[in-house]
Coordinates of C-alpha atoms in Angstrom, one line a residue:
Chain B
M899 CA 0.0 0.0 0.0
K900 CA 1.3 3.4 -0.9
S901 CA 0.2 6.7 0.7
Y902 CA 0.7 10.3 -0.3
R903 CA 0.1 13.6 1.7
K904 CA -0.2 17.2 0.5
E905 CA -1.4 20.4 2.0
L906 CA -3.2 23.0 -0.1
W907 CA -3.1 26.6 1.3
F908 CA -5.7 29.3 0.9
N909 CA -6.2 32.9 1.9
I910 CA -9.7 34.0 0.9
P911 CA -9.9 37.8 0.9
A912 CA -13.5 38.0 2.2
R913 CA -15.3 36.3 5.1
R914 CA -16.9 33.8 2.8
G915 CA -16.0 32.3 -0.6
F916 CA -15.9 29.1 -2.7
V917 CA -12.8 27.9 -4.6
N918 CA -12.7 25.1 -7.1
I919 CA -9.7 22.9 -6.0
T920 CA -10.3 20.0 -8.4
S921 CA -7.2 20.7 -10.5
Q922 CA -5.0 20.9 -7.4
V923 CA -6.3 17.6 -6.1
E924 CA -5.7 16.1 -9.6
E925 CA -2.1 17.4 -9.4
A926 CA -1.6 15.8 -6.0
L927 CA -3.0 12.5 -7.4
R928 CA -0.4 12.6 -10.3
E929 CA 2.4 13.3 -7.8
S930 CA 1.2 10.3 -5.7
N931 CA 1.5 7.9 -8.6
I932 CA -1.4 6.0 -7.1
K933 CA -3.7 4.3 -9.6
E934 CA -6.3 2.5 -7.5
G935 CA -7.5 3.6 -4.0
L936 CA -9.2 6.3 -2.1
A937 CA -8.4 10.1 -1.7
L938 CA -9.5 12.0 1.4
I939 CA -9.7 15.7 1.0
S940 CA -10.5 17.5 4.3
A941 CA -10.6 21.0 5.7
M942 CA -8.0 21.3 8.4
H943 CA -9.9 24.2 10.0
I944 CA -13.2 24.0 11.7
T945 CA -14.8 27.0 10.1
A946 CA -14.3 25.7 6.5
S947 CA -15.6 22.9 4.3
V948 CA -14.6 20.7 1.5
F949 CA -17.5 19.6 -0.6
I950 CA -18.4 18.3 -4.1
N951 CA -21.0 20.1 -6.2
D952 CA -21.4 22.2 -9.4
D953 CA -19.0 24.9 -10.6
E954 CA -21.8 27.4 -11.4
S955 CA -21.5 30.9 -9.9
G956 CA -25.3 31.4 -9.5
L957 CA -25.5 28.2 -7.4
H958 CA -22.6 29.5 -5.2
N959 CA -24.6 32.8 -4.7
D960 CA -27.6 30.6 -3.8
Y961 CA -25.5 28.6 -1.3
D962 CA -24.2 31.7 0.3
K963 CA -27.7 33.2 0.8
W964 CA -29.1 29.9 1.9
L965 CA -26.4 29.3 4.5
E966 CA -26.8 32.8 5.8
K967 CA -30.6 32.1 6.3
L968 CA -30.0 28.8 8.1
A969 CA -27.1 30.1 10.3
P970 CA -27.0 34.0 10.2
H971 CA -23.8 35.8 11.0
E972 CA -25.6 38.7 12.6
P973 CA -26.4 39.5 15.3
V974 CA -23.1 37.9 16.5
S975 CA -24.4 38.2 20.1
Q976 CA -27.0 35.4 19.4
Y977 CA -24.2 32.8 19.8
S978 CA -22.6 31.8 23.1
H979 CA -19.4 30.9 21.3
N980 CA -19.0 34.6 20.3
D981 CA -18.8 35.5 24.1
T982 CA -15.3 34.1 23.9
G983 CA -14.3 37.1 21.7
E984 CA -14.9 35.3 18.4
D985 CA -17.4 36.4 15.8
N986 CA -17.4 33.2 13.8
A987 CA -20.0 30.9 15.5
D988 CA -22.1 30.9 12.4
A989 CA -19.1 29.7 10.4
H990 CA -18.9 26.5 12.6
M991 CA -22.6 25.9 11.7
K992 CA -22.3 26.6 8.0
R993 CA -19.4 24.2 7.9
Q994 CA -21.5 21.4 9.4
I995 CA -24.1 21.8 6.6
M996 CA -21.6 21.8 3.8
G997 CA -19.3 19.1 5.4
R998 CA -15.7 18.8 6.5
E999 CA -14.5 16.3 3.9
V1000 CA -15.0 14.2 0.9
T1001 CA -13.7 10.8 0.0
V1002 CA -13.1 10.2 -3.7
A1003 CA -12.5 6.9 -5.4
I1004 CA -9.3 6.6 -7.5
T1005 CA -9.7 4.4 -10.6
D1006 CA -7.0 4.1 -13.4
G1007 CA -5.1 7.0 -11.8
K1008 CA -8.1 9.4 -12.1
L1009 CA -10.7 10.9 -9.7
D1010 CA -13.6 8.6 -10.4
F1011 CA -16.3 11.3 -10.9
G1012 CA -19.7 11.7 -12.5
P1013 CA -20.2 14.2 -15.2
W1014 CA -20.5 17.4 -13.1
E1015 CA -18.6 16.6 -9.9
Q1016 CA -16.1 19.3 -8.9
I1017 CA -14.3 19.7 -5.5
F1018 CA -14.6 23.0 -3.6
Y1019 CA -13.0 24.6 -0.7
G1020 CA -15.8 26.5 1.2
E1021 CA -14.6 29.3 3.4
F1022 CA -16.8 30.8 6.1
D1023 CA -14.3 32.8 8.2
G1024 CA -11.6 33.9 5.8
R1025 CA -9.1 36.7 5.6
R1026 CA -6.3 34.5 6.9
R1027 CA -4.2 31.5 5.7
K1028 CA -5.9 28.1 6.1
R1029 CA -5.2 24.6 4.9
V1030 CA -6.8 21.6 3.2
L1031 CA -5.3 18.1 3.6
V1032 CA -5.1 15.7 0.6
K1033 CA -4.3 12.1 1.7
I1034 CA -4.3 9.4 -0.9
I1035 CA -3.9 5.6 -0.2
G1036 CA -3.8 2.8 -2.6
E1037 CA -1.5 1.2 -5.2
Chain D
M476 CA -4.4 -4.4 -1.6
K477 CA -7.4 -5.3 -3.8
S478 CA -10.0 -2.9 -5.2
Y479 CA -13.4 -3.3 -6.7
R480 CA -15.6 -0.8 -8.6
K481 CA -19.3 -1.0 -9.5
E482 CA -21.9 1.4 -10.7
L483 CA -25.5 1.2 -9.6
W484 CA -28.1 2.9 -11.9
F485 CA -31.4 4.4 -10.9
N486 CA -34.3 6.1 -12.7
I487 CA -36.6 7.5 -10.0
P488 CA -40.0 8.2 -11.7
A489 CA -40.7 11.3 -9.5
R490 CA -38.7 14.4 -8.7
R491 CA -37.8 13.1 -5.3
G492 CA -37.5 9.6 -3.7
F493 CA -35.5 7.4 -1.4
V494 CA -34.4 3.8 -2.4
N495 CA -32.8 1.3 0.0
I496 CA -29.7 0.1 -1.8
T497 CA -28.2 -2.0 1.0
S498 CA -28.6 -5.3 -0.7
Q499 CA -27.1 -4.0 -3.9
V500 CA -24.0 -2.8 -2.0
E501 CA -23.8 -6.2 -0.2
E502 CA -23.9 -7.9 -3.7
A503 CA -21.0 -5.7 -4.8
L504 CA -19.1 -6.6 -1.6
R505 CA -19.6 -10.3 -2.3
E506 CA -18.4 -9.8 -5.9
S507 CA -15.3 -8.0 -4.7
N508 CA -14.2 -10.9 -2.4
I509 CA -12.8 -8.3 0.0
K510 CA -13.0 -9.3 3.6
E511 CA -11.3 -6.4 5.4
G512 CA -11.3 -2.8 4.3
L513 CA -13.4 0.2 3.5
A514 CA -16.3 0.7 1.0
L515 CA -17.1 4.2 -0.4
I516 CA -20.7 4.6 -1.7
S517 CA -21.2 8.0 -3.4
A518 CA -23.7 9.7 -5.6
M519 CA -22.1 10.5 -9.0
H520 CA -24.6 13.3 -9.6
I521 CA -24.7 16.5 -7.6
T522 CA -28.5 16.6 -7.1
A523 CA -28.6 13.3 -5.3
S524 CA -27.4 11.8 -2.0
V525 CA -26.2 8.6 -0.5
F526 CA -26.9 8.4 3.2
I527 CA -27.4 5.9 6.1
N528 CA -30.5 5.9 8.2
D529 CA -33.7 4.0 9.0
D530 CA -35.9 2.1 6.5
E531 CA -39.1 3.5 7.8
S532 CA -41.6 5.1 5.4
G533 CA -42.9 7.6 7.9
L534 CA -39.4 8.9 8.5
H535 CA -38.8 9.2 4.7
N536 CA -42.0 11.3 4.5
D537 CA -40.7 13.4 7.4
Y538 CA -37.3 13.9 5.6
D539 CA -39.1 15.0 2.4
K540 CA -41.2 17.6 4.2
W541 CA -38.3 18.8 6.3
L542 CA -35.9 19.2 3.3
E543 CA -38.7 21.0 1.5
K544 CA -39.0 23.4 4.4
L545 CA -35.2 24.0 4.6
A546 CA -34.7 24.4 0.9
P547 CA -38.1 24.8 -0.9
H548 CA -38.4 23.9 -4.6
E549 CA -40.9 26.8 -5.2
P550 CA -40.7 29.5 -6.2
V551 CA -37.9 28.4 -8.6
S552 CA -37.2 32.0 -9.3
Q553 CA -35.8 32.5 -5.8
Y554 CA -32.5 30.8 -6.9
S555 CA -29.9 32.4 -9.2
H556 CA -28.9 28.9 -10.4
N557 CA -32.4 28.5 -12.0
D558 CA -31.7 31.6 -14.2
T559 CA -29.5 29.2 -16.2
G560 CA -32.7 27.4 -17.3
E561 CA -32.6 24.7 -14.6
D562 CA -35.3 24.3 -11.9
N563 CA -33.2 22.2 -9.6
A564 CA -31.3 24.6 -7.3
D565 CA -33.1 23.3 -4.3
A566 CA -31.9 19.8 -5.1
H567 CA -28.3 21.0 -4.9
M568 CA -29.1 22.2 -1.3
K569 CA -31.1 19.1 -0.2
R570 CA -28.1 17.0 -1.3
Q571 CA -25.7 19.0 1.0
I572 CA -28.0 18.3 4.0
M573 CA -28.2 14.6 3.3
G574 CA -24.7 14.2 2.1
R575 CA -22.9 12.9 -1.1
E576 CA -21.4 9.8 0.3
V577 CA -20.9 7.2 3.1
T578 CA -17.8 5.2 4.0
V579 CA -18.6 1.9 5.5
A580 CA -16.2 -0.5 7.3
I581 CA -15.8 -4.0 5.9
T582 CA -15.2 -6.7 8.6
D583 CA -15.2 -10.4 8.0
G584 CA -16.6 -9.8 4.5
K585 CA -19.6 -7.9 5.7
L586 CA -20.8 -4.3 6.0
D587 CA -19.9 -3.5 9.6
F588 CA -23.2 -2.0 10.7
G589 CA -25.1 -1.2 13.9
P590 CA -28.6 -2.7 14.3
W591 CA -30.6 -0.3 12.1
E592 CA -28.2 1.0 9.6
Q593 CA -29.3 0.9 6.0
I594 CA -27.9 2.6 2.9
F595 CA -30.2 4.9 0.8
Y596 CA -30.0 6.6 -2.5
G597 CA -31.7 10.0 -2.1
E598 CA -33.0 11.5 -5.3
F599 CA -33.9 15.3 -5.4
D600 CA -34.1 15.8 -9.2
G601 CA -35.3 12.5 -10.7
R602 CA -37.1 11.3 -13.8
R603 CA -33.8 10.4 -15.5
R604 CA -31.0 7.8 -15.3
K605 CA -28.4 8.5 -12.6
R606 CA -25.6 6.6 -11.0
V607 CA -24.1 5.6 -7.6
L608 CA -20.5 4.5 -7.4
V609 CA -19.4 1.7 -5.1
K610 CA -15.6 1.5 -4.6
I611 CA -14.2 -1.1 -2.2
I612 CA -10.6 -1.4 -1.1
G613 CA -8.9 -3.9 1.2
E614 CA -7.9 -7.5 1.3
Chain C
M665 CA -2.5 -3.9 4.5
K666 CA -3.4 -4.0 8.2
S667 CA -6.8 -3.3 9.7
Y668 CA -8.0 -2.7 13.2
R669 CA -11.5 -2.5 14.6
K670 CA -12.8 -1.2 18.0
E671 CA -16.1 -0.2 19.4
L672 CA -16.5 2.7 21.8
W673 CA -19.6 2.6 24.0
F674 CA -21.6 5.6 25.4
N675 CA -24.6 6.1 27.7
I676 CA -25.5 9.7 27.6
P677 CA -27.7 10.5 30.6
A678 CA -29.8 13.2 28.8
R679 CA -31.6 13.1 25.5
R680 CA -28.8 15.2 23.9
G681 CA -25.1 15.7 24.5
F682 CA -21.7 16.0 22.9
V683 CA -18.6 14.0 24.1
N684 CA -15.0 14.6 23.0
I685 CA -13.8 11.2 21.9
T686 CA -10.4 12.2 20.4
S687 CA -8.3 10.5 23.1
Q688 CA -10.3 7.3 22.7
V689 CA -9.7 7.3 19.0
E690 CA -6.0 8.0 19.6
E691 CA -5.8 5.1 21.9
A692 CA -7.4 2.8 19.3
L693 CA -4.8 4.1 16.8
R694 CA -1.9 3.2 19.1
E695 CA -3.4 -0.3 19.6
S696 CA -3.7 -0.7 15.8
N697 CA 0.1 0.0 15.3
I698 CA -0.9 1.5 11.9
K699 CA 1.4 4.4 10.9
E700 CA 0.0 5.4 7.4
G701 CA -3.6 5.1 6.3
L702 CA -7.2 6.1 7.0
A703 CA -9.4 5.9 10.1
L704 CA -13.2 5.8 9.8
I705 CA -15.1 6.8 12.9
S706 CA -18.8 6.3 12.6
A707 CA -21.9 6.3 14.7
M708 CA -23.5 2.8 14.7
H709 CA -26.9 4.2 15.6
I710 CA -29.0 6.3 13.3
T711 CA -30.0 9.0 15.9
A712 CA -26.3 9.9 16.7
S713 CA -23.4 11.6 14.9
V714 CA -19.7 11.6 14.8
F715 CA -18.3 15.0 13.7
I716 CA -15.1 17.1 14.0
N717 CA -15.3 20.6 15.4
D718 CA -14.2 22.8 18.3
D719 CA -14.1 21.7 22.0
E720 CA -15.8 24.8 23.3
S721 CA -18.8 24.6 25.5
G722 CA -20.4 27.8 24.3
L723 CA -20.3 26.4 20.7
H724 CA -21.9 23.2 21.9
N725 CA -24.7 25.1 23.4
D726 CA -25.1 27.0 20.2
Y727 CA -25.2 23.7 18.2
D728 CA -27.9 22.4 20.5
K729 CA -30.1 25.5 20.1
W730 CA -29.5 25.7 16.4
L731 CA -30.3 22.0 15.7
E732 CA -33.5 22.4 17.9
K733 CA -34.5 25.3 15.7
L734 CA -33.8 23.4 12.4
A735 CA -35.5 20.2 13.6
P736 CA -37.5 20.7 16.8
H737 CA -38.2 17.8 19.1
E738 CA -41.7 19.2 20.0
P739 CA -44.4 18.8 19.1
V740 CA -43.6 15.1 18.5
S741 CA -46.8 14.7 16.6
Q742 CA -45.5 16.8 13.7
Y743 CA -43.5 13.8 12.5
S744 CA -45.0 10.7 10.8
H745 CA -42.1 8.6 12.2
N746 CA -43.4 9.2 15.7
D747 CA -46.7 7.5 14.8
T748 CA -44.8 4.3 15.1
G749 CA -44.5 4.9 18.9
E750 CA -41.1 6.6 18.8
D751 CA -40.5 10.2 19.8
N752 CA -37.1 10.6 18.1
A753 CA -37.9 11.7 14.5
D754 CA -36.1 15.0 15.2
A755 CA -33.0 13.0 16.2
H756 CA -32.8 11.4 12.8
M757 CA -32.8 14.8 11.3
K758 CA -30.3 16.4 13.6
R759 CA -27.9 13.5 12.9
Q760 CA -28.1 14.2 9.1
I761 CA -27.0 17.8 9.7
M762 CA -24.1 16.9 11.9
G763 CA -23.2 13.7 9.9
R764 CA -22.8 10.0 10.6
E765 CA -19.0 9.7 10.2
V766 CA -15.6 11.2 9.8
T767 CA -12.6 9.9 7.9
V768 CA -9.3 11.0 9.3
A769 CA -5.9 10.7 7.7
I770 CA -3.2 8.7 9.6
T771 CA 0.3 10.1 9.1
D772 CA 3.4 9.0 11.1
G773 CA 1.1 7.1 13.5
K774 CA -0.9 10.2 14.4
L775 CA -4.4 11.7 13.6
D776 CA -3.4 14.2 10.9
F777 CA -5.2 17.2 12.2
G778 CA -5.3 21.0 11.9
P779 CA -4.8 23.1 15.0
W780 CA -8.3 22.8 16.5
E781 CA -9.8 19.6 15.1
Q782 CA -11.3 17.4 17.8
I783 CA -13.7 14.4 17.3
F784 CA -17.1 14.4 19.0
Y785 CA -19.8 11.9 19.6
G786 CA -23.1 13.7 19.2
E787 CA -26.1 12.1 20.9
F788 CA -29.7 13.2 19.9
D789 CA -31.7 10.3 21.6
G790 CA -29.7 9.2 24.6
R791 CA -30.4 7.6 27.9
R792 CA -29.3 4.2 26.6
R793 CA -26.1 2.4 25.6
K794 CA -25.0 3.2 22.0
R795 CA -21.8 2.6 20.0
V796 CA -19.2 4.2 17.8
L797 CA -17.1 2.1 15.4
V798 CA -13.4 2.9 14.8
K799 CA -12.0 1.1 11.8
I800 CA -8.4 1.8 10.7
I801 CA -6.7 0.5 7.6
G802 CA -3.2 1.0 6.4
E803 CA 0.4 -0.1 7.2

């Protein structure tokens, strides 16, 4: 069994944003030289997500509005967590909806994807450097 | 390390529906001849889910009503994504709540499950052929 | 490829609660003697979650209030599932928001975590013995 590990770094200039990281994961997969196995792609920070969905900007606007409705940022005082001096309690909730991680099948050296699957980094408390972990195991 | 790959196809006759796919995943596991490892079961389409929960029709009705409350289909004009000519933006949201994928432990050649765990395909934009990927790695 | 399996048991005295299980997962990892691979940590019951987030009690209070808002326990009669004699339909929904499982990379014999990542058992229908499965594969 072979394994490969790589960190991807991001610094989203706004509080929230979505970045298509599919090509960076594909690059890590090529570097791994693994042809059959599983790839785990996970947010290393607890106010961010990794998820798979569509690369369509209207949908990303919809996600942003929808998450803000389900877990509003304001008023920050509505969350006990923000009594610690933080203002990001909503980001911890948005990340649970969108998920921490995805596991992707590796077949014939490629991400084994359906027609529209793309991997995204979802940032809910940005304006600082944060990481995604890519871990691939297989042969 | 061995690996096995199989696609399961579905054509749900309504917009939304839940299908118990546990026996189909068990069949793939038998075909794989893998006794110890991990199985990834993932929706290959971004308006569908794979999740693990209870095979109880009342609960499935509850899920359907609840998801419709959290991410309503109508009015379709409330979503920017639907300006592209689609009417399925809500399905992209419902799928994030229910999840893209599950990873299941394989022990002694069986799905290593608690007493009520069953695997479901969740369709949120049906009436066409769509796929689930089963990828099993192990020994 | 090596594999290791362990069950963790919990009996949460209230209906809902969060327990940090990171050190128990680390103990299972030491017992496994696996240095490179993947660990799956999953709830074996369908009214409970395993998730990764912050060990901060204010945030856990926020999660509890937020989940109760998205999927209220009362009135129990609002859910068809509860017509079966259960009163836990809301717990099946809360568990979908928080997730069934996490997959964690194992690197150099350690959980490969960012600075604040901690693993939690989330109980939504407690006051009885329930289990979490830890399955580790690798070398």
